Amino acid sequence: MSAPGAALLTRGPAPGGGRGVAVQALLAVVWGGYAVGAGIGWGTSQLADIMGDFGLSAAALLAAVSCYRYARTHANRDRLAWLLFALSSLMSACGNAVWGWYEVVVHKEMPNPSPAQFFFLCFAPPAIVGLLVLAKRPITRAGWVCLALDSWLIAGSLLTLSWSLALAKVARSHSAGSVAGAALELAYPLLDIALVSMVLVLHFRRSANNRSAVNTAIAALALTVLCDAIFTSPLLKESYRSGQLLDAGWFAGSLLLAYAPWGARRAGSTQDLAEPARGLRPVSRPIARSLPALTPYLAAAVCTLGILYNVIESRSVDKVVVVAGCTVVLALVIRQGIMLLDNIALTQELAQKENHFRSLVQGSSDVIMIAAPTGMLRYVSPAAAGVYGREAEELVGTELATLIHPDDLGRVVHEVRRFLAAPPAEEPTTRIECRFKSGAGEWLNVESTVNRHQGGLILNSRDVTERVRLQAQLQHSAEHDPLTDLPNRALFTRRVRQALAGRRSGDHSTAVLFIDLDGFKAVNDTIGHQAGDELLIEAARRLQDSVRAGDTAARLGGDEFAALIVGDGGRDRSAREYQVHEIADRLRTTLGRPYRISGNEVRVAASIGVAFADPGITPSDLMRNADLAMYRAKAGGKDRVELYAPQMQAEVVRKAELAGRLRSALHEGEFALLHQPVVSLATGEVSAVAAQARWRSAQGILFTPAEFLRVAECGEGAHTTGPDASRTAELGRWLLEAAVEQAAERHRAGHDVPVAVRMTAQRLLDRAVPLGSMEALLARHGLPSGALILELAVSDPRVPFDDLERRLTALHRVGVGIALDGFGSGYAAISALRRLPVDMLKLDRGLVEGVVESARLHKITAGLLRIANDLGMQSVADGVDLPEQVMALRAMGCTHGQGMAFSGPLDEYRLRRALVRGTFPVPGGAAQPALAGGSAGGSMVIRRGSHNETPVPPT
């Protein structure tokens, strides 16, 4: 199939193609009718004269109007040519009209000379100039000279031949007549010869623009000139009558010229479509390309044949033939000289460009290869030795496909075929990256810029192996943890998404494990971060070795790890849960084995949460569920495995809602301050009051600090950091300020009872709290010395006791009493007692609750109270709810008690009533508390548990 046909198949028909075919068919029918009429003589001689004269005039007039209209509506560089063609056709129309006037209208013999001959003579010059306008103009003077020489070579040869055959007879027959008549008889064929010469010369020099129009116009003029040549023949001229078959040739020439510009307009788009298609494979036409160069020799041969004809016929050689022949030979010699000089210049220029190209190619660090359409390498630049480790000569003649990695070959072939099928104007080059075999047998990553070249390819290639390796390293670094080299959170999330969306999307036995190392922070704080990093690396190795080949182990950050356990397609959910639980428990045991770090044996535990991929679950929800299960495992005692259950999410939602309400309560003043009396176990007098915060929610529930602080901290999994830590600190500031303010008001009212406020050591040493702020608070409210007692809670062994001792000593100087809260529990009680300026010991509620029932706790409590007495400190028992506890503690030497055995937390009004009364009955037997929650009415149910504050009913 031809290239235009391929282009039409690939791109569809050209716009207006149907209309163009219809016009062609109409013109063919009109000409066919005319030819048939001319062939049968039109029936009558008068009709033959009309069609032979006015019919040709009408066809020529149609051509003139068509060319003129096209020139008026299309302003381009060819506009002048079409105007000249219109003028040429108009002259032909006028000539035929005058001929018809004499022959048909007035029935007279055509005078000689006549106006018709003048019009016919004016037909050729505009056509010749029009062809020159359409031709591809030479750009040098030598080119113009060659164009003139080529024109004369053809014209002289045709003149020689036509003079020998016919024109000499015409000239001799008019030699005795008038000179004007002879000139008119010879001028018409000579102009036709000039026109034919221009047609032949310009056929090989036509411009690439509007090529279809030029070809059609040349064909129309050639057909017209051919008919003129036949008409000029003496034999035919004497017997010629209007309306004969020769007129059909002139008629066809006029119709072709009328159609030329508009048919070109339709075919232009088709031609544009065909040009890219030609680039798909080379179209070799050496004969067509050689015709322009052979034109001078063909002209000289024709001239020679004209002279030989006269010699063979034993005729005397005419002077015109001699002069024309000599000028043709001279023109040929001159043209050959110009061509010789031009060839020498072109050869030098070509050699210079070839040397320049060779120096560029040989000096380039890129490898330049030329591949034939068959894929055979025809040229390889010398840079191949340095890039590929193979000599260029070794690669020449090799199939390109044999050098490309088999895994990349299919992709490369597909890209090359796509590139060759694309229009060159839209995609002049493409870029291909593949692996190329080096001389050492290694596969190099090569990037090639590919261009078309004579149906084959030019490849400009460079080695990008290092760049590919760097990209791979960067990609690996972006997706892996730099410390353990495990996948990071981003890659793990993508793997989870792939597992849920891939071919196993219907397999709901896929599970995600979240793993947290319990006690890792203590390792960092005790033996250093370097040891912590070594522990994380070893834990990652154990985790990686424990999962299966198709599973994924990842480090999410800090001491948090994760594992993706891909499902096995099983339908039994309980069996799958048991299997995954076994895997998780094995991981927990593996991670909990001792670590040998820097000569030390270190132990950490692992809390693991497991979540399964339920139907329709998203990757983020699956990972969130595993995270919730992991925090439930930590809250349940750590070093355990917890499976996700839907109620975990419901609990998180509930706590989140409660935390949101708590945040609003902090800003809207919904907190209330209650005080619980601290009573002397010997006299029943109120020796102090303990300040306790309460939050009354919108639902009327009164939360204790242990409850709402746990809600505030739930968002961080029991870590008081970030915004939750700030809310806890804000609540602590409010409690201290409100307690000091109300204590100062009671002192001014005459109730000189100190107030006890609980505070953690971390809060006391918080850098965000300015030094001296507590002293300033006491001074601002005028609270006297000894009226404030800080109940210090020290439960973290990492508390810097040096800083804490300095801070407490400064507070002790301004009269702030120090009570050690939670004595008997925690890690730092003995160290705090040894180093800190403590005035009072407050027993932990857990000891007080079991002091009557448990002999063991009885002995422990008695020992702690003995220590307090030996150090001369007061002691306070927290959570004294029963009379039996009062009597047992008093017998052990405890000095004070706080709990429901005396009173619950009181608001300010009830507190002042209790302070006016001054004392509470101290049970000597089965006594009831003197004041149990104020006017709550009736008996009160006592709640037992490990809470830090005595519960109080809503008031």
PDB file of C-alpha atoms in Angstrom, residues 551-684:
ATOM      1  CA  ASP A 551       4.983 -11.056  55.067  1.00  0.00           C
ATOM      2  CA  THR A 552       6.287  -7.575  55.830  1.00  0.00           C
ATOM      3  CA  ALA A 553       8.027  -6.368  58.978  1.00  0.00           C
ATOM      4  CA  ALA A 554       8.358  -2.602  59.443  1.00  0.00           C
ATOM      5  CA  ARG A 555       9.471   0.025  61.909  1.00  0.00           C
ATOM      6  CA  LEU A 556       6.924   2.783  62.296  1.00  0.00           C
ATOM      7  CA  GLY A 557       9.047   5.048  64.496  1.00  0.00           C
ATOM      8  CA  GLY A 558      10.659   5.087  67.910  1.00  0.00           C
ATOM      9  CA  ASP A 559      10.163   1.709  69.568  1.00  0.00           C
ATOM     10  CA  GLU A 560       7.034   0.892  67.529  1.00  0.00           C
ATOM     11  CA  PHE A 561       7.155  -1.903  64.962  1.00  0.00           C
ATOM     12  CA  ALA A 562       4.532  -3.542  62.750  1.00  0.00           C
ATOM     13  CA  ALA A 563       4.058  -6.725  60.781  1.00  0.00           C
ATOM     14  CA  LEU A 564       1.739  -7.573  57.889  1.00  0.00           C
ATOM     15  CA  ILE A 565       0.680 -11.229  57.955  1.00  0.00           C
ATOM     16  CA  VAL A 566      -0.762 -12.068  54.540  1.00  0.00           C
ATOM     17  CA  GLY A 567      -3.771 -14.387  54.608  1.00  0.00           C
ATOM     18  CA  ASP A 568      -3.641 -17.961  53.403  1.00  0.00           C
ATOM     19  CA  GLY A 569      -7.133 -17.987  51.905  1.00  0.00           C
ATOM     20  CA  GLY A 570      -8.646 -19.973  54.772  1.00  0.00           C
ATOM     21  CA  ARG A 571     -12.324 -19.541  55.568  1.00  0.00           C
ATOM     22  CA  ASP A 572     -12.182 -20.604  59.236  1.00  0.00           C
ATOM     23  CA  ARG A 573     -11.927 -17.311  61.147  1.00  0.00           C
ATOM     24  CA  SER A 574     -11.340 -18.900  64.548  1.00  0.00           C
ATOM     25  CA  ALA A 575      -8.538 -21.104  63.232  1.00  0.00           C
ATOM     26  CA  ARG A 576      -6.932 -18.104  61.540  1.00  0.00           C
ATOM     27  CA  GLU A 577      -7.185 -16.025  64.721  1.00  0.00           C
ATOM     28  CA  TYR A 578      -5.558 -18.845  66.666  1.00  0.00           C
ATOM     29  CA  GLN A 579      -2.753 -19.109  64.111  1.00  0.00           C
ATOM     30  CA  VAL A 580      -2.062 -15.364  64.035  1.00  0.00           C
ATOM     31  CA  HIS A 581      -2.254 -15.212  67.834  1.00  0.00           C
ATOM     32  CA  GLU A 582       0.388 -17.932  67.974  1.00  0.00           C
ATOM     33  CA  ILE A 583       2.586 -15.931  65.563  1.00  0.00           C
ATOM     34  CA  ALA A 584       2.127 -12.808  67.668  1.00  0.00           C
ATOM     35  CA  ASP A 585       2.859 -14.646  70.888  1.00  0.00           C
ATOM     36  CA  ARG A 586       5.990 -16.136  69.346  1.00  0.00           C
ATOM     37  CA  LEU A 587       7.065 -12.624  68.344  1.00  0.00           C
ATOM     38  CA  ARG A 588       6.400 -11.402  71.868  1.00  0.00           C
ATOM     39  CA  THR A 589       8.548 -14.181  73.320  1.00  0.00           C
ATOM     40  CA  THR A 590      11.306 -13.589  70.759  1.00  0.00           C
ATOM     41  CA  LEU A 591      11.420  -9.845  71.365  1.00  0.00           C
ATOM     42  CA  GLY A 592      11.296 -10.372  75.136  1.00  0.00           C
ATOM     43  CA  ARG A 593      14.478 -12.475  75.270  1.00  0.00           C
ATOM     44  CA  PRO A 594      17.481 -10.721  76.878  1.00  0.00           C
ATOM     45  CA  TYR A 595      19.593  -8.440  74.685  1.00  0.00           C
ATOM     46  CA  ARG A 596      23.344  -8.241  75.032  1.00  0.00           C
ATOM     47  CA  ILE A 597      24.076  -4.534  74.536  1.00  0.00           C
ATOM     48  CA  SER A 598      27.522  -3.045  75.192  1.00  0.00           C
ATOM     49  CA  GLY A 599      28.367  -5.779  77.660  1.00  0.00           C
ATOM     50  CA  ASN A 600      25.078  -5.363  79.530  1.00  0.00           C
ATOM     51  CA  GLU A 601      22.139  -7.704  79.590  1.00  0.00           C
ATOM     52  CA  VAL A 602      19.027  -5.700  78.819  1.00  0.00           C
ATOM     53  CA  ARG A 603      15.432  -6.839  78.934  1.00  0.00           C
ATOM     54  CA  VAL A 604      12.378  -5.289  77.332  1.00  0.00           C
ATOM     55  CA  ALA A 605       8.904  -6.650  76.814  1.00  0.00           C
ATOM     56  CA  ALA A 606       6.581  -6.393  73.825  1.00  0.00           C
ATOM     57  CA  SER A 607       2.937  -5.379  73.772  1.00  0.00           C
ATOM     58  CA  ILE A 608       1.278  -6.537  70.538  1.00  0.00           C
ATOM     59  CA  GLY A 609      -2.063  -5.573  69.045  1.00  0.00           C
ATOM     60  CA  VAL A 610      -3.635  -7.659  66.267  1.00  0.00           C
ATOM     61  CA  ALA A 611      -6.328  -6.580  63.795  1.00  0.00           C
ATOM     62  CA  PHE A 612      -7.829  -8.598  60.930  1.00  0.00           C
ATOM     63  CA  ALA A 613      -8.883  -7.298  57.517  1.00  0.00           C
ATOM     64  CA  ASP A 614     -12.646  -7.429  57.793  1.00  0.00           C
ATOM     65  CA  PRO A 615     -14.728  -7.010  54.606  1.00  0.00           C
ATOM     66  CA  GLY A 616     -14.652  -3.470  53.234  1.00  0.00           C
ATOM     67  CA  ILE A 617     -12.033  -2.192  55.665  1.00  0.00           C
ATOM     68  CA  THR A 618      -9.579   0.477  54.529  1.00  0.00           C
ATOM     69  CA  PRO A 619      -5.810   0.343  55.158  1.00  0.00           C
ATOM     70  CA  SER A 620      -5.957   3.295  57.573  1.00  0.00           C
ATOM     71  CA  ASP A 621      -8.784   1.694  59.562  1.00  0.00           C
ATOM     72  CA  LEU A 622      -6.987  -1.649  59.717  1.00  0.00           C
ATOM     73  CA  MET A 623      -3.809  -0.018  61.029  1.00  0.00           C
ATOM     74  CA  ARG A 624      -5.816   2.085  63.487  1.00  0.00           C
ATOM     75  CA  ASN A 625      -7.493  -1.055  64.846  1.00  0.00           C
ATOM     76  CA  ALA A 626      -4.128  -2.726  65.367  1.00  0.00           C
ATOM     77  CA  ASP A 627      -2.873   0.399  67.134  1.00  0.00           C
ATOM     78  CA  LEU A 628      -5.900   0.410  69.463  1.00  0.00           C
ATOM     79  CA  ALA A 629      -5.371  -3.262  70.267  1.00  0.00           C
ATOM     80  CA  MET A 630      -1.718  -2.580  71.031  1.00  0.00           C
ATOM     81  CA  TYR A 631      -2.590   0.211  73.506  1.00  0.00           C
ATOM     82  CA  ARG A 632      -5.159  -2.063  75.102  1.00  0.00           C
ATOM     83  CA  ALA A 633      -2.373  -4.626  75.568  1.00  0.00           C
ATOM     84  CA  LYS A 634      -0.206  -1.969  77.233  1.00  0.00           C
ATOM     85  CA  ALA A 635      -3.070  -0.817  79.460  1.00  0.00           C
ATOM     86  CA  GLY A 636      -3.821  -4.426  80.408  1.00  0.00           C
ATOM     87  CA  GLY A 637      -0.407  -4.961  81.976  1.00  0.00           C
ATOM     88  CA  LYS A 638       2.008  -4.943  79.013  1.00  0.00           C
ATOM     89  CA  ASP A 639       3.979  -7.921  77.659  1.00  0.00           C
ATOM     90  CA  ARG A 640       0.847  -9.427  76.162  1.00  0.00           C
ATOM     91  CA  VAL A 641      -1.078  -9.924  72.911  1.00  0.00           C
ATOM     92  CA  GLU A 642      -4.470  -8.315  72.401  1.00  0.00           C
ATOM     93  CA  LEU A 643      -6.884  -8.940  69.508  1.00  0.00           C
ATOM     94  CA  TYR A 644      -8.905  -6.007  68.280  1.00  0.00           C
ATOM     95  CA  ALA A 645     -12.570  -5.954  69.213  1.00  0.00           C
ATOM     96  CA  PRO A 646     -15.158  -3.404  67.983  1.00  0.00           C
ATOM     97  CA  GLN A 647     -15.834  -2.197  71.535  1.00  0.00           C
ATOM     98  CA  MET A 648     -12.284  -0.788  71.630  1.00  0.00           C
ATOM     99  CA  GLN A 649     -13.185   1.718  68.982  1.00  0.00           C
ATOM    100  CA  ALA A 650     -16.452   2.490  70.745  1.00  0.00           C
ATOM    101  CA  GLU A 651     -14.528   3.140  73.948  1.00  0.00           C
ATOM    102  CA  VAL A 652     -12.089   5.408  72.123  1.00  0.00           C
ATOM    103  CA  VAL A 653     -15.004   7.344  70.647  1.00  0.00           C
ATOM    104  CA  ARG A 654     -16.588   7.669  74.070  1.00  0.00           C
ATOM    105  CA  LYS A 655     -13.366   8.850  75.641  1.00  0.00           C
ATOM    106  CA  ALA A 656     -12.768  11.254  72.757  1.00  0.00           C
ATOM    107  CA  GLU A 657     -16.195  12.767  73.278  1.00  0.00           C
ATOM    108  CA  LEU A 658     -15.566  12.996  77.021  1.00  0.00           C
ATOM    109  CA  ALA A 659     -12.142  14.549  76.377  1.00  0.00           C
ATOM    110  CA  GLY A 660     -13.775  17.097  74.091  1.00  0.00           C
ATOM    111  CA  ARG A 661     -16.238  18.027  76.808  1.00  0.00           C
ATOM    112  CA  LEU A 662     -13.364  18.220  79.279  1.00  0.00           C
ATOM    113  CA  ARG A 663     -11.574  20.710  77.039  1.00  0.00           C
ATOM    114  CA  SER A 664     -14.692  22.855  76.983  1.00  0.00           C
ATOM    115  CA  ALA A 665     -15.057  22.540  80.770  1.00  0.00           C
ATOM    116  CA  LEU A 666     -11.528  23.911  81.280  1.00  0.00           C
ATOM    117  CA  HIS A 667     -12.465  27.086  79.418  1.00  0.00           C
ATOM    118  CA  GLU A 668     -16.034  27.425  80.677  1.00  0.00           C
ATOM    119  CA  GLY A 669     -15.319  27.055  84.420  1.00  0.00           C
ATOM    120  CA  GLU A 670     -17.237  23.841  85.035  1.00  0.00           C
ATOM    121  CA  PHE A 671     -14.777  22.615  87.680  1.00  0.00           C
ATOM    122  CA  ALA A 672     -15.599  22.802  91.383  1.00  0.00           C
ATOM    123  CA  LEU A 673     -13.238  22.658  94.372  1.00  0.00           C
ATOM    124  CA  LEU A 674     -14.106  20.390  97.291  1.00  0.00           C
ATOM    125  CA  HIS A 675     -12.192  19.834 100.541  1.00  0.00           C
ATOM    126  CA  GLN A 676     -11.979  16.695 102.686  1.00  0.00           C
ATOM    127  CA  PRO A 677     -11.064  17.152 106.349  1.00  0.00           C
ATOM    128  CA  VAL A 678      -7.873  15.575 107.693  1.00  0.00           C
ATOM    129  CA  VAL A 679      -8.708  14.530 111.285  1.00  0.00           C
ATOM    130  CA  SER A 680      -6.448  13.802 114.220  1.00  0.00           C
ATOM    131  CA  LEU A 681      -6.971  10.159 115.221  1.00  0.00           C
ATOM    132  CA  ALA A 682      -6.260  11.038 118.859  1.00  0.00           C
ATOM    133  CA  THR A 683      -8.599  14.021 119.384  1.00  0.00           C
ATOM    134  CA  GLY A 684     -10.888  14.124 116.355  1.00  0.00           C
TER     135      GLY A 684
END
